[in-house]
Amino acid sequence: MYIFAAMRKNGLITAIFASFLLLWNACSTDLDVDGEWKDITVVYGVLDQSQKTQYIKLNKAFLGEGNALQMAQIPDSSYYNPENMSVKIEELNLQGVNLIPTGRVFKFDTTLVSDKEEGTFYYPNQIVYASTIDTLYSEYYYKLHIVNAATNKEITSITPLVGDPTIKKPLYNPYNPLINFKYTEATSSVLLISGNNGRLYDVTYRFHYYDVIPGGDTTAKYIDWNLGSRTVTSIEGGEDIEYIYRGMDFYLFVENTIPDNPNVHRIANKIDLIIGAASDEFSTYVDLNQPSGSLIQDRPQYTNIENGLGLFSSRYIISRNYGLHPEIYTNLKTHTTRGFINPQ
């Protein structure tokens, strides 16, 4: 989940160009780096059939004289005029070796979101392209079409969707969905079977609880216990993926993550098991954008965008909700010092 959340907020492909300008200007006072301008479209879109609304982020690389960091704060430096841009995806069915249109085409319209974090580029408002789609089918492919009417430039890319992974452990009883973490050295596990087109898998336990101020407010909160990421050897599906942990590790995580506050009581609420599965292209993109730990390592630039740069790919987020076994309430009181009390 952390990887996927970071990717959603990344949008830093454009920053490569700004950083390049800054570095080059710092190293040379003789060369004019402002060569002939070239339109470079930067695309970021990740389809997720678990969501009703799909988003495409569209930027342009910019070049100009002056301070690149100041230019990055100007919306016109990195955004196209929405009136010139047509964005849509087309559904395709693989028949033999050919991709045949199913007839379903989804148009994306601009929308303003206001949650962009402070950074190099202007914030908090940003323009993205969004489309509400009731159903995306994992057996189909989806082709992105972007046309710039001002330049007649067309940008395309194709992605499959990630199929459902199967959750084998922990067991799930829909009539009494309880989970337990025993305070012992004994190990438990999350066991998945990979879905088709999935390469990268990420597992998180989300622990929900309440902060209660005696005689005052009650605030719902949560913390994420991430068990890590795994890649599978094949995207054909059917591969076992296991995450092993000790029950007592959950309580150690709670103790080390929730801040100490003697002025509040805490009441445990529920736990979600969140599985993130990402496509082969997404996995490659993440891998190539991880910090290398070396100042001299030259990483290849990865893109699967035709006539542009960036990523058009897919992921699938699924979640199971569990109630808490009574033993968890007892262990939180006994083995943590974070003010947990039994629910009334």
Coordinates of C-alpha atoms in Angstrom, one line a residue:
M1 CA 0.0 0.0 0.0
Y2 CA 2.9 2.4 0.7
I3 CA 4.3 1.8 -2.7
F4 CA 1.0 2.4 -4.4
A5 CA 0.3 5.5 -2.3
A6 CA 3.7 6.9 -3.1
M7 CA 3.1 6.3 -6.8
R8 CA -0.2 8.1 -6.7
K9 CA 1.5 11.2 -5.3
N10 CA 4.7 10.9 -7.3
G11 CA 4.1 12.7 -10.6
L12 CA 7.7 13.5 -10.5
I13 CA 8.7 12.5 -14.1
T14 CA 8.5 16.2 -15.0
A15 CA 10.9 17.0 -12.2
I16 CA 13.6 15.1 -14.1
F17 CA 13.6 17.9 -16.6
A18 CA 13.6 20.7 -14.0
S19 CA 16.4 18.9 -12.0
F20 CA 18.4 18.5 -15.1
L21 CA 18.3 22.2 -15.9
L22 CA 19.3 23.1 -12.4
L23 CA 22.2 20.7 -12.4
W24 CA 23.5 21.7 -15.8
N25 CA 23.2 25.5 -14.9
A26 CA 25.2 24.8 -11.7
C27 CA 28.0 23.0 -13.6
S28 CA 28.3 25.3 -16.6
T29 CA 28.3 29.1 -17.2
D30 CA 29.3 28.9 -20.9
L31 CA 26.6 26.8 -22.5
D32 CA 23.0 27.9 -23.3
V33 CA 20.9 25.0 -22.3
D34 CA 17.7 26.6 -23.7
G35 CA 17.7 24.7 -27.0
E36 CA 14.8 24.4 -29.4
W37 CA 11.6 23.7 -27.4
K38 CA 10.0 20.3 -28.0
D39 CA 6.6 19.2 -26.7
I40 CA 7.1 16.2 -24.4
T41 CA 3.9 14.8 -22.9
V42 CA 4.2 13.1 -19.5
V43 CA 1.4 10.7 -18.6
Y44 CA 0.6 8.9 -15.4
G45 CA -2.5 6.6 -15.2
V46 CA -3.2 3.5 -13.2
L47 CA -6.5 1.7 -13.7
D48 CA -8.1 -0.1 -10.8
Q49 CA -11.3 -2.0 -11.2
S50 CA -12.0 -1.9 -7.5
Q51 CA -12.6 1.9 -7.9
K52 CA -15.6 3.5 -9.7
T53 CA -13.6 6.6 -10.8
Q54 CA -10.4 6.3 -12.8
Y55 CA -7.8 9.1 -13.1
I56 CA -5.2 10.2 -15.7
K57 CA -2.5 12.7 -14.8
L58 CA -1.3 14.7 -17.8
N59 CA 1.7 17.1 -17.8
K60 CA 4.2 18.6 -20.2
A61 CA 7.9 19.0 -19.7
F62 CA 8.9 22.7 -19.7
L63 CA 12.0 24.7 -20.7
G64 CA 12.7 28.3 -20.3
E65 CA 15.3 30.9 -19.1
G66 CA 15.5 31.6 -15.4
N67 CA 15.0 29.6 -12.3
A68 CA 13.4 26.2 -13.0
L69 CA 12.1 26.0 -9.4
Q70 CA 10.2 29.2 -9.9
M71 CA 8.8 28.1 -13.3
A72 CA 7.6 24.9 -11.6
Q73 CA 5.4 26.9 -9.4
I74 CA 3.5 28.3 -12.4
P75 CA 0.6 26.1 -13.6
D76 CA 1.1 27.0 -17.3
S77 CA 4.6 25.6 -17.1
S78 CA 3.5 22.0 -16.7
Y79 CA -0.2 21.9 -17.7
Y80 CA -1.8 21.8 -21.1
N81 CA -4.8 23.9 -21.9
P82 CA -7.7 21.4 -21.1
E83 CA -9.7 22.8 -24.1
N84 CA -7.1 21.4 -26.4
M85 CA -6.8 17.9 -24.8
S86 CA -9.0 14.9 -25.6
V87 CA -8.5 11.9 -23.2
K88 CA -10.3 8.6 -23.4
I89 CA -9.7 4.8 -23.0
E90 CA -11.1 2.1 -25.3
E91 CA -11.9 -1.4 -24.2
L92 CA -10.3 -4.2 -26.3
N93 CA -10.8 -8.0 -26.4
L94 CA -7.9 -10.3 -27.3
Q95 CA -9.0 -12.6 -30.0
G96 CA -6.1 -14.8 -31.2
V97 CA -3.3 -12.4 -31.6
N98 CA -5.5 -9.3 -32.3
L99 CA -7.1 -6.8 -30.0
I100 CA -10.6 -6.1 -31.2
P101 CA -12.7 -3.1 -29.8
T102 CA -15.7 -4.2 -27.7
G103 CA -17.4 -0.9 -28.5
R104 CA -17.0 0.6 -25.0
V105 CA -15.2 3.9 -25.0
F106 CA -14.8 6.1 -21.9
K107 CA -14.2 9.8 -22.1
F108 CA -12.2 11.6 -19.4
D109 CA -13.1 15.1 -18.2
T110 CA -10.9 17.5 -16.2
T111 CA -11.5 17.8 -12.5
L112 CA -9.7 19.9 -9.9
V113 CA -8.3 18.1 -6.8
S114 CA -6.9 20.0 -3.9
D115 CA -4.8 17.5 -1.9
K116 CA -1.4 17.8 -3.6
E117 CA 1.3 18.0 -1.0
E118 CA 3.8 20.8 -0.9
G119 CA 6.8 20.2 -3.1
T120 CA 8.7 21.4 -6.2
F121 CA 5.6 21.9 -8.3
Y122 CA 2.7 24.1 -7.5
Y123 CA 0.1 23.0 -5.0
P124 CA -2.4 22.2 -3.5
N125 CA -4.7 22.4 -6.5
Q126 CA -4.0 20.3 -9.6
I127 CA -5.9 19.4 -12.7
V128 CA -6.5 15.7 -13.5
Y129 CA -8.6 13.8 -16.0
A130 CA -11.3 11.6 -14.5
S131 CA -14.0 9.2 -15.7
T132 CA -16.6 7.3 -13.7
I133 CA -16.8 3.7 -15.0
D134 CA -19.2 1.2 -13.4
T135 CA -17.2 -1.9 -14.5
L136 CA -13.8 -2.7 -15.9
Y137 CA -13.2 -6.4 -16.8
S138 CA -10.0 -8.1 -16.0
E139 CA -10.2 -10.3 -19.2
Y140 CA -10.0 -7.2 -21.4
Y141 CA -7.3 -4.7 -22.4
Y142 CA -7.6 -1.0 -22.2
K143 CA -6.1 1.5 -24.6
L144 CA -5.4 5.1 -23.7
H145 CA -5.9 7.7 -26.4
I146 CA -4.8 11.3 -25.9
V147 CA -5.0 13.9 -28.6
N148 CA -3.7 17.5 -28.5
A149 CA -5.9 19.5 -30.9
A150 CA -3.4 22.4 -30.9
T151 CA -0.6 20.2 -32.3
N152 CA -2.5 17.2 -33.7
K153 CA -0.2 15.0 -31.5
E154 CA -1.6 11.6 -30.4
I155 CA -0.3 9.7 -27.4
T156 CA -1.3 6.1 -26.8
S157 CA -0.7 3.1 -24.5
I158 CA -2.3 -0.2 -23.7
T159 CA -2.6 -2.1 -20.4
P160 CA -4.2 -5.3 -19.2
L161 CA -6.0 -5.4 -15.9
V162 CA -4.7 -7.4 -12.9
G163 CA -6.9 -10.4 -12.0
D164 CA -8.2 -11.2 -8.5
P165 CA -5.6 -12.7 -6.1
T166 CA -7.1 -15.4 -3.9
I167 CA -6.7 -15.0 -0.1
K168 CA -6.2 -18.5 1.5
K169 CA -5.1 -17.2 4.9
P170 CA -6.2 -15.9 7.3
L171 CA -9.5 -17.8 7.1
Y172 CA -12.6 -15.7 6.7
N173 CA -16.0 -16.6 8.1
P174 CA -18.5 -14.1 6.6
Y175 CA -21.0 -14.9 9.5
N176 CA -18.4 -14.2 12.2
P177 CA -15.4 -12.5 10.7
L178 CA -13.0 -12.3 13.6
I179 CA -9.2 -12.2 13.6
N180 CA -6.8 -12.8 16.4
F181 CA -3.1 -12.0 17.1
K182 CA -1.8 -14.1 20.0
Y183 CA 0.9 -12.7 22.1
T184 CA 3.4 -15.5 21.4
E185 CA 6.5 -16.3 19.4
A186 CA 4.4 -18.7 17.2
T187 CA 4.1 -17.6 13.6
S188 CA 1.0 -17.0 11.5
S189 CA 0.8 -16.0 7.9
V190 CA -1.1 -14.3 5.1
L191 CA -1.2 -16.7 2.1
L192 CA -2.2 -15.5 -1.3
I193 CA -2.5 -17.1 -4.7
S194 CA -1.5 -14.6 -7.4
G195 CA -4.0 -13.5 -10.1
N196 CA -3.2 -13.2 -13.8
N197 CA -1.2 -10.1 -14.9
G198 CA -0.1 -9.4 -11.4
R199 CA 3.6 -9.1 -10.7
L200 CA 3.9 -7.1 -7.4
Y201 CA 1.9 -7.8 -4.3
D202 CA 1.7 -5.8 -1.1
V203 CA 0.0 -6.7 2.2
T204 CA -1.1 -4.4 5.0
Y205 CA -3.1 -4.9 8.2
R206 CA -5.0 -1.6 9.0
F207 CA -5.8 -1.3 12.7
H208 CA -8.7 1.0 13.5
Y209 CA -9.1 2.4 17.0
Y210 CA -10.6 5.4 18.8
D211 CA -8.9 8.1 20.9
V212 CA -11.3 9.0 23.7
I213 CA -10.8 12.1 25.8
P214 CA -12.7 11.4 29.1
G215 CA -15.7 13.8 29.1
G216 CA -14.7 15.1 25.7
D217 CA -14.4 14.1 22.0
T218 CA -13.9 10.6 20.5
T219 CA -11.7 10.5 17.4
A220 CA -11.5 7.6 14.9
K221 CA -7.9 6.8 13.9
Y222 CA -5.9 4.0 12.3
I223 CA -2.4 2.8 11.7
D224 CA -1.0 0.6 8.9
W225 CA 1.1 -2.5 9.7
N226 CA 2.7 -3.2 6.4
L227 CA 4.1 -6.8 5.9
G228 CA 6.1 -6.0 2.8
S229 CA 6.1 -6.5 -0.9
R230 CA 6.7 -9.6 -3.0
T231 CA 7.1 -10.2 -6.7
V232 CA 6.1 -13.4 -8.4
T233 CA 8.0 -15.2 -11.1
S234 CA 5.2 -15.4 -13.6
I235 CA 2.2 -13.2 -14.4
E236 CA 0.1 -16.2 -15.4
G237 CA -1.4 -16.5 -11.9
G238 CA -1.7 -19.4 -9.5
E239 CA 1.6 -18.7 -7.6
D240 CA 1.7 -18.9 -3.8
I241 CA 2.8 -15.8 -1.9
E242 CA 3.3 -16.0 1.8
Y243 CA 3.9 -13.3 4.4
I244 CA 5.0 -14.8 7.8
Y245 CA 4.7 -12.9 11.1
R246 CA 4.5 -13.4 14.8
G247 CA 1.3 -12.5 16.7
M248 CA 3.3 -10.6 19.3
D249 CA 4.8 -8.4 16.5
F250 CA 1.4 -6.8 16.1
Y251 CA 1.5 -5.5 19.7
L252 CA 5.1 -4.3 19.3
F253 CA 4.0 -2.4 16.2
V254 CA 1.1 -0.8 18.1
E255 CA 3.4 0.2 21.0
N256 CA 6.0 1.7 18.7
T257 CA 3.6 3.5 16.3
I258 CA 0.8 5.0 18.4
P259 CA 2.1 8.0 20.4
D260 CA 2.0 7.9 24.2
N261 CA -0.8 10.2 25.5
P262 CA -1.8 9.9 29.1
N263 CA -4.7 12.2 28.6
V264 CA -6.7 9.8 26.3
H265 CA -8.2 6.3 26.5
R266 CA -8.1 4.1 23.5
I267 CA -10.6 1.5 22.3
A268 CA -9.7 -1.0 19.6
N269 CA -12.3 -1.2 16.8
K270 CA -11.5 -3.5 13.8
I271 CA -8.8 -4.6 11.4
D272 CA -8.7 -4.5 7.6
L273 CA -6.6 -6.8 5.6
I274 CA -5.6 -4.8 2.4
I275 CA -4.0 -6.6 -0.6
G276 CA -2.5 -4.5 -3.4
A277 CA -1.6 -6.2 -6.7
A278 CA 0.2 -4.3 -9.4
S279 CA 0.8 -5.2 -13.1
D280 CA 4.2 -6.1 -14.6
E281 CA 4.7 -2.5 -16.0
F282 CA 3.9 -1.0 -12.6
S283 CA 6.3 -3.3 -10.9
T284 CA 9.1 -2.4 -13.4
Y285 CA 8.4 1.3 -13.0
V286 CA 8.5 1.0 -9.2
D287 CA 11.8 -1.0 -9.3
L288 CA 13.5 1.5 -11.6
N289 CA 12.5 4.5 -9.4
Q290 CA 13.7 3.0 -6.1
P291 CA 16.6 4.9 -4.6
S292 CA 19.8 3.3 -5.8
G293 CA 22.1 4.2 -2.9
S294 CA 24.7 5.2 -5.4
L295 CA 25.6 8.6 -6.9
I296 CA 27.1 7.1 -10.0
Q297 CA 24.5 4.5 -11.0
D298 CA 22.8 5.5 -14.2
R299 CA 19.2 4.1 -14.2
P300 CA 17.4 3.5 -17.5
Q301 CA 14.3 5.7 -18.1
Y302 CA 11.2 3.5 -18.2
T303 CA 8.1 4.5 -20.1
N304 CA 5.3 2.5 -21.8
I305 CA 3.8 5.6 -23.4
E306 CA 3.8 5.9 -27.2
N307 CA 4.8 9.4 -28.3
G308 CA 5.3 10.5 -24.7
L309 CA 6.8 9.6 -21.3
G310 CA 5.4 8.0 -18.2
L311 CA 3.2 5.1 -17.2
F312 CA -0.2 3.7 -18.1
S313 CA -0.8 0.5 -16.1
S314 CA -3.1 -1.2 -13.6
R315 CA -3.4 -2.3 -10.1
Y316 CA -6.1 -4.0 -8.0
I317 CA -6.8 -3.2 -4.3
I318 CA -9.0 -5.6 -2.3
S319 CA -9.9 -5.4 1.4
R320 CA -11.3 -7.7 4.0
N321 CA -12.8 -6.4 7.2
Y322 CA -12.4 -8.3 10.5
G323 CA -13.8 -7.9 13.9
L324 CA -11.5 -8.4 16.9
H325 CA -11.2 -11.6 18.9
P326 CA -11.7 -10.8 22.6
E327 CA -8.1 -11.9 23.2
I328 CA -6.9 -8.8 21.3
Y329 CA -8.6 -6.4 23.7
T330 CA -6.9 -8.2 26.6
N331 CA -3.5 -8.3 25.0
L332 CA -3.7 -4.6 24.1
K333 CA -4.3 -3.7 27.7
T334 CA -1.7 -6.1 29.1
H335 CA 1.1 -5.9 26.6
T336 CA 1.0 -2.2 25.5
T337 CA 1.2 1.0 27.4
R338 CA -0.9 3.1 25.0
G339 CA -4.0 3.4 27.2
F340 CA -6.3 0.7 25.7
I341 CA -9.4 -0.1 27.6
N342 CA -12.1 -2.7 27.0
P343 CA -15.1 -1.4 25.0
Q344 CA -18.2 -0.8 27.1

